[in-house]
Tab-separated table of C-alpha atoms in Angstrom:
chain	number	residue	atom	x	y	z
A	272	UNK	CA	0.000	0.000	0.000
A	273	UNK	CA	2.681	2.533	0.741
A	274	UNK	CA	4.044	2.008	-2.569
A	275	UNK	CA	1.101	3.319	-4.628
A	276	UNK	CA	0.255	5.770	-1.814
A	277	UNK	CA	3.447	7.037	-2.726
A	278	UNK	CA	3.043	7.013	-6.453
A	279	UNK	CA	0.004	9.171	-5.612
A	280	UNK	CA	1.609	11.118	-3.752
A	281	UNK	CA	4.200	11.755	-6.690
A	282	UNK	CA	1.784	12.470	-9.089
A	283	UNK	CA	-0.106	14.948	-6.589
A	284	UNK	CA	3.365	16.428	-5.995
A	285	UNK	CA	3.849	17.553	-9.723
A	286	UNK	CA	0.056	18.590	-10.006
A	287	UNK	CA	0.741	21.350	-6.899
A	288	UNK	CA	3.422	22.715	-8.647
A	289	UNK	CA	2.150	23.049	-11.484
A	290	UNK	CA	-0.675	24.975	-9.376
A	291	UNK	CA	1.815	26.891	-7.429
A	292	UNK	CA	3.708	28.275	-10.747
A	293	UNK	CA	0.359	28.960	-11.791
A	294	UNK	CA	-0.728	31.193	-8.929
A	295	UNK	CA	3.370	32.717	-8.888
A	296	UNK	CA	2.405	33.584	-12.924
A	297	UNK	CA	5.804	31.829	-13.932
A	298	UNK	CA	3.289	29.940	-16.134
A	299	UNK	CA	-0.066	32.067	-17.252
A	300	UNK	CA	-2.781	30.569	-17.496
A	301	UNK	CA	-2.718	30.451	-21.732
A	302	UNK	CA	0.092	27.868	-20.941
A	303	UNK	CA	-2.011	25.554	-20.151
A	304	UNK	CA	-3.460	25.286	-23.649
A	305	UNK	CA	0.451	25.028	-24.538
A	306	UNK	CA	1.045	22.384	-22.591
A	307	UNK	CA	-2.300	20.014	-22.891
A	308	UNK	CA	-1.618	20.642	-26.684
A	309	UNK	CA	1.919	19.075	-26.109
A	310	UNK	CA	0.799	15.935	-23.791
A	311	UNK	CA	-2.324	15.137	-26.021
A	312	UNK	CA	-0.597	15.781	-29.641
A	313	UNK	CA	3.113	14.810	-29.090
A	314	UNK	CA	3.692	13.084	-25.559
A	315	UNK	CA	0.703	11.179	-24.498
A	316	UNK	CA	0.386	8.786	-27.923
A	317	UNK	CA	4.069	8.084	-27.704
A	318	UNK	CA	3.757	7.017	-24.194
A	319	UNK	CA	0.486	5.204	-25.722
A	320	UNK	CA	2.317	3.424	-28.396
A	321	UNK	CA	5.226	2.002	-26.836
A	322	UNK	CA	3.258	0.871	-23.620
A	323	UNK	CA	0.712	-1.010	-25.456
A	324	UNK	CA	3.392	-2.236	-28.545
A	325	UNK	CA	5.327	-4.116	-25.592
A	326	UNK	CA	2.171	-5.027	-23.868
A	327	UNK	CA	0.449	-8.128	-23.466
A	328	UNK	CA	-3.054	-8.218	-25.022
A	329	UNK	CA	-4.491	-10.220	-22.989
A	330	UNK	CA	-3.834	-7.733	-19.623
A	331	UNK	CA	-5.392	-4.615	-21.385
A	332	UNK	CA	-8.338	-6.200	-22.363
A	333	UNK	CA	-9.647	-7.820	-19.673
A	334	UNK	CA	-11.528	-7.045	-16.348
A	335	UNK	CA	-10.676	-3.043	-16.848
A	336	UNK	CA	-12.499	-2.895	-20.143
A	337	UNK	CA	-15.388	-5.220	-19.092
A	338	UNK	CA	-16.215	-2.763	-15.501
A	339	UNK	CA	-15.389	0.441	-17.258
A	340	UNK	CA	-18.249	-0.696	-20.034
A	341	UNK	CA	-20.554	-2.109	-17.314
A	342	UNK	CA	-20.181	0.852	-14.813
A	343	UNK	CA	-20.315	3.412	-17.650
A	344	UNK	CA	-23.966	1.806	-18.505
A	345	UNK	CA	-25.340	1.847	-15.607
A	346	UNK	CA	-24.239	5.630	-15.016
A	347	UNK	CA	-25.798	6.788	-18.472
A	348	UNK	CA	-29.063	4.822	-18.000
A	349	UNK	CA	-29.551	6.223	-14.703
A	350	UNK	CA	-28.464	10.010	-16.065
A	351	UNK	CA	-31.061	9.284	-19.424
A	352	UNK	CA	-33.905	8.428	-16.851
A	353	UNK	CA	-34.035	10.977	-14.693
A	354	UNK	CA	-32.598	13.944	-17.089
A	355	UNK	CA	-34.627	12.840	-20.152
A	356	UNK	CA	-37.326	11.394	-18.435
A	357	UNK	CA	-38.311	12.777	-15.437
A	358	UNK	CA	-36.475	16.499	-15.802
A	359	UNK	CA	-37.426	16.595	-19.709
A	360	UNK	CA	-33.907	18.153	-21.087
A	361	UNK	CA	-33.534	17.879	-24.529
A	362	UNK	CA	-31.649	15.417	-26.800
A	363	UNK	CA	-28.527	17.783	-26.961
A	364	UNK	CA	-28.415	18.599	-23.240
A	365	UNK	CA	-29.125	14.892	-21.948
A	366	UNK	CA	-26.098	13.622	-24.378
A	367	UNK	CA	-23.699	16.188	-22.931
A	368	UNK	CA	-24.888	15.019	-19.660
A	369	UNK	CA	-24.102	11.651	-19.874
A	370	UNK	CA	-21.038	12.413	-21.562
A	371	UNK	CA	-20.360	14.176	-18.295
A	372	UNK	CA	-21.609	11.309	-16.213
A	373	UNK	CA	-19.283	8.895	-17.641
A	374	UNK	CA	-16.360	9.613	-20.183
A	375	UNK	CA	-13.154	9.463	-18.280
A	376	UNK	CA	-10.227	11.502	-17.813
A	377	UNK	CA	-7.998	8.500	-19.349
A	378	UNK	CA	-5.803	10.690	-21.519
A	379	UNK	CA	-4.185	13.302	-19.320
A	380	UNK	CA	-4.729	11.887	-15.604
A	381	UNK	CA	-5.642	8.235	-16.555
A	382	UNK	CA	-2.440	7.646	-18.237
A	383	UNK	CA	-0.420	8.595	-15.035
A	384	UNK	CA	-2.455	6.858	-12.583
A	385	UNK	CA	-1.960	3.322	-15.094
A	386	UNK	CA	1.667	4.290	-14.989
A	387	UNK	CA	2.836	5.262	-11.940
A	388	UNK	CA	-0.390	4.005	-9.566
A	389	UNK	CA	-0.779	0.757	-11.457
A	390	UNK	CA	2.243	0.290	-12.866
A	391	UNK	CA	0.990	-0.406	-16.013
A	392	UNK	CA	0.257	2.586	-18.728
A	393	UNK	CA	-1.239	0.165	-21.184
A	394	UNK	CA	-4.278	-0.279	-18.779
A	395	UNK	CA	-5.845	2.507	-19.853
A	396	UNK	CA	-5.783	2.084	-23.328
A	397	UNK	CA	-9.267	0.009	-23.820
A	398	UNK	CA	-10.697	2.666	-22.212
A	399	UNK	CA	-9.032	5.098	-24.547
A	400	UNK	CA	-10.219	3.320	-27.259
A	401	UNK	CA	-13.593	2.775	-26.405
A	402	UNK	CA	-14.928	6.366	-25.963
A	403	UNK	CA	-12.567	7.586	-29.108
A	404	UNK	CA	-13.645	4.959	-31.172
A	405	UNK	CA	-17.612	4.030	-30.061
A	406	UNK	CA	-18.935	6.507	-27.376
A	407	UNK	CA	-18.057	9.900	-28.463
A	408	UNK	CA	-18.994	9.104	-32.430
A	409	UNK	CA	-22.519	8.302	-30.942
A	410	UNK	CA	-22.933	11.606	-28.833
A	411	UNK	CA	-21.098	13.277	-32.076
A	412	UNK	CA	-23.826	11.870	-34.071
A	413	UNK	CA	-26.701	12.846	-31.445
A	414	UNK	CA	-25.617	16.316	-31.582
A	415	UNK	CA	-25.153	17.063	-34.968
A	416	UNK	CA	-28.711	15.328	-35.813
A	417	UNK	CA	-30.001	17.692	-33.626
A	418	UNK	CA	-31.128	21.148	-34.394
A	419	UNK	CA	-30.181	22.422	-31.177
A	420	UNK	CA	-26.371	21.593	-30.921
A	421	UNK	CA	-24.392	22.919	-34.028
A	422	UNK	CA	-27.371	23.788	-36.176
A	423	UNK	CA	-25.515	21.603	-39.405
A	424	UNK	CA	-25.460	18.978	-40.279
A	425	UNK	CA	-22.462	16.550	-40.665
A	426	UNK	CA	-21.827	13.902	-43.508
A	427	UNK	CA	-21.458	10.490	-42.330
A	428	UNK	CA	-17.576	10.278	-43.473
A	429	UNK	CA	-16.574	13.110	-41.353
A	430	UNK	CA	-18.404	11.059	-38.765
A	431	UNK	CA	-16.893	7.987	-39.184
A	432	UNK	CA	-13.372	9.348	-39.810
A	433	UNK	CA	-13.555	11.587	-36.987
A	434	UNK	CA	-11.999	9.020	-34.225
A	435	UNK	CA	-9.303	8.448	-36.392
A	436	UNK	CA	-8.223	11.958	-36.132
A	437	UNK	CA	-7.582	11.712	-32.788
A	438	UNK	CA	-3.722	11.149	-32.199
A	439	UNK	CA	-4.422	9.320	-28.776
A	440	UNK	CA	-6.250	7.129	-30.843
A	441	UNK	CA	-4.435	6.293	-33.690
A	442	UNK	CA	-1.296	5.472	-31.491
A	443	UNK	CA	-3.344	3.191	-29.220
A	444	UNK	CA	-4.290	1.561	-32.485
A	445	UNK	CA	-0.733	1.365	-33.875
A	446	UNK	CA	0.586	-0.002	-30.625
A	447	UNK	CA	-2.144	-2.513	-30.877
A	448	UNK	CA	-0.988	-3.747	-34.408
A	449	UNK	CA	2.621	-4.045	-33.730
A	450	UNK	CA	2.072	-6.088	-30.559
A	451	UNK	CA	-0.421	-8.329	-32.565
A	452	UNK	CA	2.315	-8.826	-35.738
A	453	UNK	CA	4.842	-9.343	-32.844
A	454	UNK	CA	6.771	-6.262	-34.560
A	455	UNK	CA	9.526	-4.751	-32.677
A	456	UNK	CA	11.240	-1.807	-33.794
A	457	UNK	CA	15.133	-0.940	-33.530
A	458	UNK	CA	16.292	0.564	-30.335
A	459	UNK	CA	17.171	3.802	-32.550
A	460	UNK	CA	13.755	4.123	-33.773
A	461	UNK	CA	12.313	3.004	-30.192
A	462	UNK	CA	15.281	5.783	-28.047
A	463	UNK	CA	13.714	8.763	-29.173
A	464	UNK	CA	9.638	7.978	-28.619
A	465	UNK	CA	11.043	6.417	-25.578
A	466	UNK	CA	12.330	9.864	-24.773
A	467	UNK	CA	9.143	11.591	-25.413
A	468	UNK	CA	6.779	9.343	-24.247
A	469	UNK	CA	8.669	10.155	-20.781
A	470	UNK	CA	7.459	13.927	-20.607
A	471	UNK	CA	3.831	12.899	-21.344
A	472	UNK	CA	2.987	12.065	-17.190
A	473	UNK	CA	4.874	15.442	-15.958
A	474	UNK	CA	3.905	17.498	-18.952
A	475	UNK	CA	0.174	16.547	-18.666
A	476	UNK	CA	0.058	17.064	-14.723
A	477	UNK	CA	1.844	20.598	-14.563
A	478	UNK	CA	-0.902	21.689	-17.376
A	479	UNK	CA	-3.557	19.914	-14.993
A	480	UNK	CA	-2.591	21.584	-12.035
A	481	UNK	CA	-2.111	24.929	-13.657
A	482	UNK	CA	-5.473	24.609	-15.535
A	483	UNK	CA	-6.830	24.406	-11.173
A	484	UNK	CA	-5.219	27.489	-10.487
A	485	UNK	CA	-6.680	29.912	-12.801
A	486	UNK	CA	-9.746	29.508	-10.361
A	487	UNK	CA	-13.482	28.351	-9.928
A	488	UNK	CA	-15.095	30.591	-8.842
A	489	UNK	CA	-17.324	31.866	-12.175
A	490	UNK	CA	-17.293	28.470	-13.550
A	491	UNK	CA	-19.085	26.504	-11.081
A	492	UNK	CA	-22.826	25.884	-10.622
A	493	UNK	CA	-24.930	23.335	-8.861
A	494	UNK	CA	-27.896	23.002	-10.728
A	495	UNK	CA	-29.586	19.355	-9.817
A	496	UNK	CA	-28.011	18.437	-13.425
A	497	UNK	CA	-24.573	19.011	-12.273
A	498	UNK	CA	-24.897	17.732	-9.506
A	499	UNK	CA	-26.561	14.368	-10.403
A	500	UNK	CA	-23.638	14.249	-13.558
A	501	UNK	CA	-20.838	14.829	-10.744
A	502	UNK	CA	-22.348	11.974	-8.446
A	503	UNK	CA	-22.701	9.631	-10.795
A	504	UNK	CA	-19.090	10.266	-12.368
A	505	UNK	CA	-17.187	10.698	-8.689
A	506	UNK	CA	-18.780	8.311	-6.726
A	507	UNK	CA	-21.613	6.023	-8.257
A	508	UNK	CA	-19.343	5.105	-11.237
A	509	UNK	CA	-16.311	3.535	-9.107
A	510	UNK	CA	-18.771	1.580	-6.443
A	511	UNK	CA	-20.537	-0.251	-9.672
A	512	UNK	CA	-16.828	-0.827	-11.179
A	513	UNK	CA	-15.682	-2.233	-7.348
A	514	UNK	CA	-19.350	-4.102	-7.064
A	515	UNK	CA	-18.654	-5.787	-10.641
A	516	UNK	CA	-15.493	-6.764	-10.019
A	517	UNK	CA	-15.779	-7.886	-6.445
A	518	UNK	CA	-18.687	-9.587	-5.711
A	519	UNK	CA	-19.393	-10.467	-9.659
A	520	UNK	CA	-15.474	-11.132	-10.537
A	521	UNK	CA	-14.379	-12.196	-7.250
A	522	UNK	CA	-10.944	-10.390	-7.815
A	523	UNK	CA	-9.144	-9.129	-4.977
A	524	UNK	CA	-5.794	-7.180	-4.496
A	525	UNK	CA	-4.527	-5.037	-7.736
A	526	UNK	CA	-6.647	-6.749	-9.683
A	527	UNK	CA	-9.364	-4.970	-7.768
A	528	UNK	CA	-7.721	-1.938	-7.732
A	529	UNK	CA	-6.936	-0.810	-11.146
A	530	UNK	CA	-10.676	-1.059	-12.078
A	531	UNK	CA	-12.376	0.335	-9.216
A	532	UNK	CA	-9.238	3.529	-9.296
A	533	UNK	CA	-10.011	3.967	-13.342
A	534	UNK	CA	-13.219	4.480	-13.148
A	535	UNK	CA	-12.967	7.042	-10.048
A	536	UNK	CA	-11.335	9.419	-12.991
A	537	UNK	CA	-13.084	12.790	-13.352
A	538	UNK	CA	-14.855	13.746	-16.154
A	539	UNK	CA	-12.091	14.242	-19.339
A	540	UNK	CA	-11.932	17.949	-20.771
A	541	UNK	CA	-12.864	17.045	-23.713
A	542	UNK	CA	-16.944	16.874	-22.653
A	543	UNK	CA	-16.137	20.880	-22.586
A	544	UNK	CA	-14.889	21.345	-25.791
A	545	UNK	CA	-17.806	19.118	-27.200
A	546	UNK	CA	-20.152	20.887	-25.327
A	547	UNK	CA	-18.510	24.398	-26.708
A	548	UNK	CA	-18.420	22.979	-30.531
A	549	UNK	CA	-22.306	21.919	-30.277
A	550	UNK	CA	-23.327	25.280	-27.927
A	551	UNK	CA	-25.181	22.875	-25.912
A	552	UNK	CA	-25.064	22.569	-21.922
A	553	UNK	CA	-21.742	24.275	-21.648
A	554	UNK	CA	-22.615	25.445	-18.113
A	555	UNK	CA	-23.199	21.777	-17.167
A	556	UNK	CA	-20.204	20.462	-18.986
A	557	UNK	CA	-17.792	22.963	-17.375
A	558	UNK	CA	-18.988	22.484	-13.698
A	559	UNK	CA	-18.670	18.497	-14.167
A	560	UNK	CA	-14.938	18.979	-15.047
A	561	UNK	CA	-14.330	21.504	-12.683
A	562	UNK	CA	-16.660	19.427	-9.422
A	563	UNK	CA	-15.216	16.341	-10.183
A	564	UNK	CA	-11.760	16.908	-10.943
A	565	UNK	CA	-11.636	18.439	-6.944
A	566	UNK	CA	-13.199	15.656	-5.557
A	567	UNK	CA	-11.462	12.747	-7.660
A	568	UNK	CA	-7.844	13.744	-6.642
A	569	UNK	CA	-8.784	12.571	-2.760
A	570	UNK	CA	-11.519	10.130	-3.571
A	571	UNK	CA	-8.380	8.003	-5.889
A	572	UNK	CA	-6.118	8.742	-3.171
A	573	UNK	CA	-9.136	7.105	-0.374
A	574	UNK	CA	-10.060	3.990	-3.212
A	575	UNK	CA	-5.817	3.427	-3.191
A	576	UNK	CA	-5.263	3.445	0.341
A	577	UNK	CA	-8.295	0.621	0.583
A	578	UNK	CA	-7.910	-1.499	-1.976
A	579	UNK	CA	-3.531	-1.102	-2.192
């Protein structure tokens, strides 16, 4: 246990300074685009490739993938009900609510968790996969049928290209293929994405802790749709992914861990910029991010100390 507790405490350690340089204005807060734009575009799929190209298949897709799918369900279904159902929010503003309610964090704070919490980056890549590939083509296809989000409409190419686009998605996808063809590549080609797949976890945390310190305090609300999205993400989320895998799975140990800790990730930035693109719930999607990226942090911390 004191060994992860410590690898959280690592990762927390880089997140506060990155806060701290942000409140000092070493680092402005326009940085922060700087620096997400380096771990998502340059770092992050490096560190993506060559974990899951030296990976064995059979350990990333397993128990992680099946809770994360099972837990996400459950989350959305309960979100649809009582949004769509009972509240009567439109199409556009019930999709970027369960988008809130359930796509993870897994590219800027789930890939240091795998990797220095779990000890394995690759763990997160399923989960990477999934809502790249599958769940945020679906909402994408929602929202552009519907009048309300970007007012056009969007040809089914750009639809079904769109994923692909996505550079944490096409190096999951490459790492996949060269660990299926059993290709290795030279240690000169391997040094130098070696050598920048090893900023992506320090890059990606300074930018998340200086994103926290440009401050909250005009972007939070807790309308009953925030909070319901940020309850469901923070806390229902994990206890279905630790019920699944407990009592269904009967795992035990770090087996139990890296599920129940993966889905306890906050909601992933990106639900903001979808939310932005479609001009639909942007209030909502911001205060998810915001609400459950405070509470995760010592909720992971809690689920570690537990389950380690």
């Amino acid at each position: 246990m004191s060994a992860v507790i410590g690898a959280f405490g690592a990762l927390v350690a880089v997140a506060v300074l990155g806060y701290v340089v942000g409140l000092l204005g070493v680092l402005r807060s326009q940085d922060e685009l700087v620096l997400s734009r380096l771990a998502f575009f340059v770092a992050t799929p490096a560190l993506l490739f060559t974990t899951v190209a030296r990976a064995d298949l059979r350990a990333i897709f397993s128990v992680v993938l099946v809770t994360n799918l099972l837990s996400l369900f459950v989350v959305q279904v309960v979100f649809v009900v009582i949004a769509a159902l009972i509240w009567r929010r439109t199409r556009s503003e019930t999709t970027i609510g369960v988008l809130a309610s359930s796509y993870v964090n897994a590219g800027n704070l789930g890939v240091p968790v795998a990797a220095y919490v779990l000890g394995n980056g690759a763990l997160v890549a399923p989960i990477v996969l999934f809502q790249v590939v599958i769940m945020a083509p679906i909402a994408f296809a929602v929202l552009d049928h519907d009048r309300q989000g970007s007012g056009r409409r969007v040809s089914l190419r750009t639809m079904l290209t769109r994923p692909f686009r996505n550079p944490l998605t096409v190096a999951s996808l490459l790492g996949l293929l060269f660990s299926l063809l059993g290709v290795h590549l030279p240690d000169l080609v391997m040094r130098p994405i070696d050598l920048v797949a090893a900023a992506a976890v320090p890059v990606a945390l300074v930018a998340y802790g200086l994103s926290l310190s440009a401050g909250t305090k005009d972007s939070i609300t807790l309308r009953r749709d925030v909070v319901l999205a940020v309850a469901l993400k923070t806390f229902v989320q994990p206890l279905v992914a630790y019920t699944i895998a407990h009592w269904i799975l009967n795992l035990h140990g770090p087996a139990l861990l890296a599920p129940t800790l993966l889905a306890a990730l906050p909601t992933a930035q990106n639900v903001y910029v979808y939310a932005v693109h479609y001009r639909a719930s942007r209030t909502l999607a911001r205060s998810a991010v915001l609400l459950s990226t405070l509470l995760s942090i010592p909720l992971m911390i809690l689920i570690a100390g537990l389950l380690a």
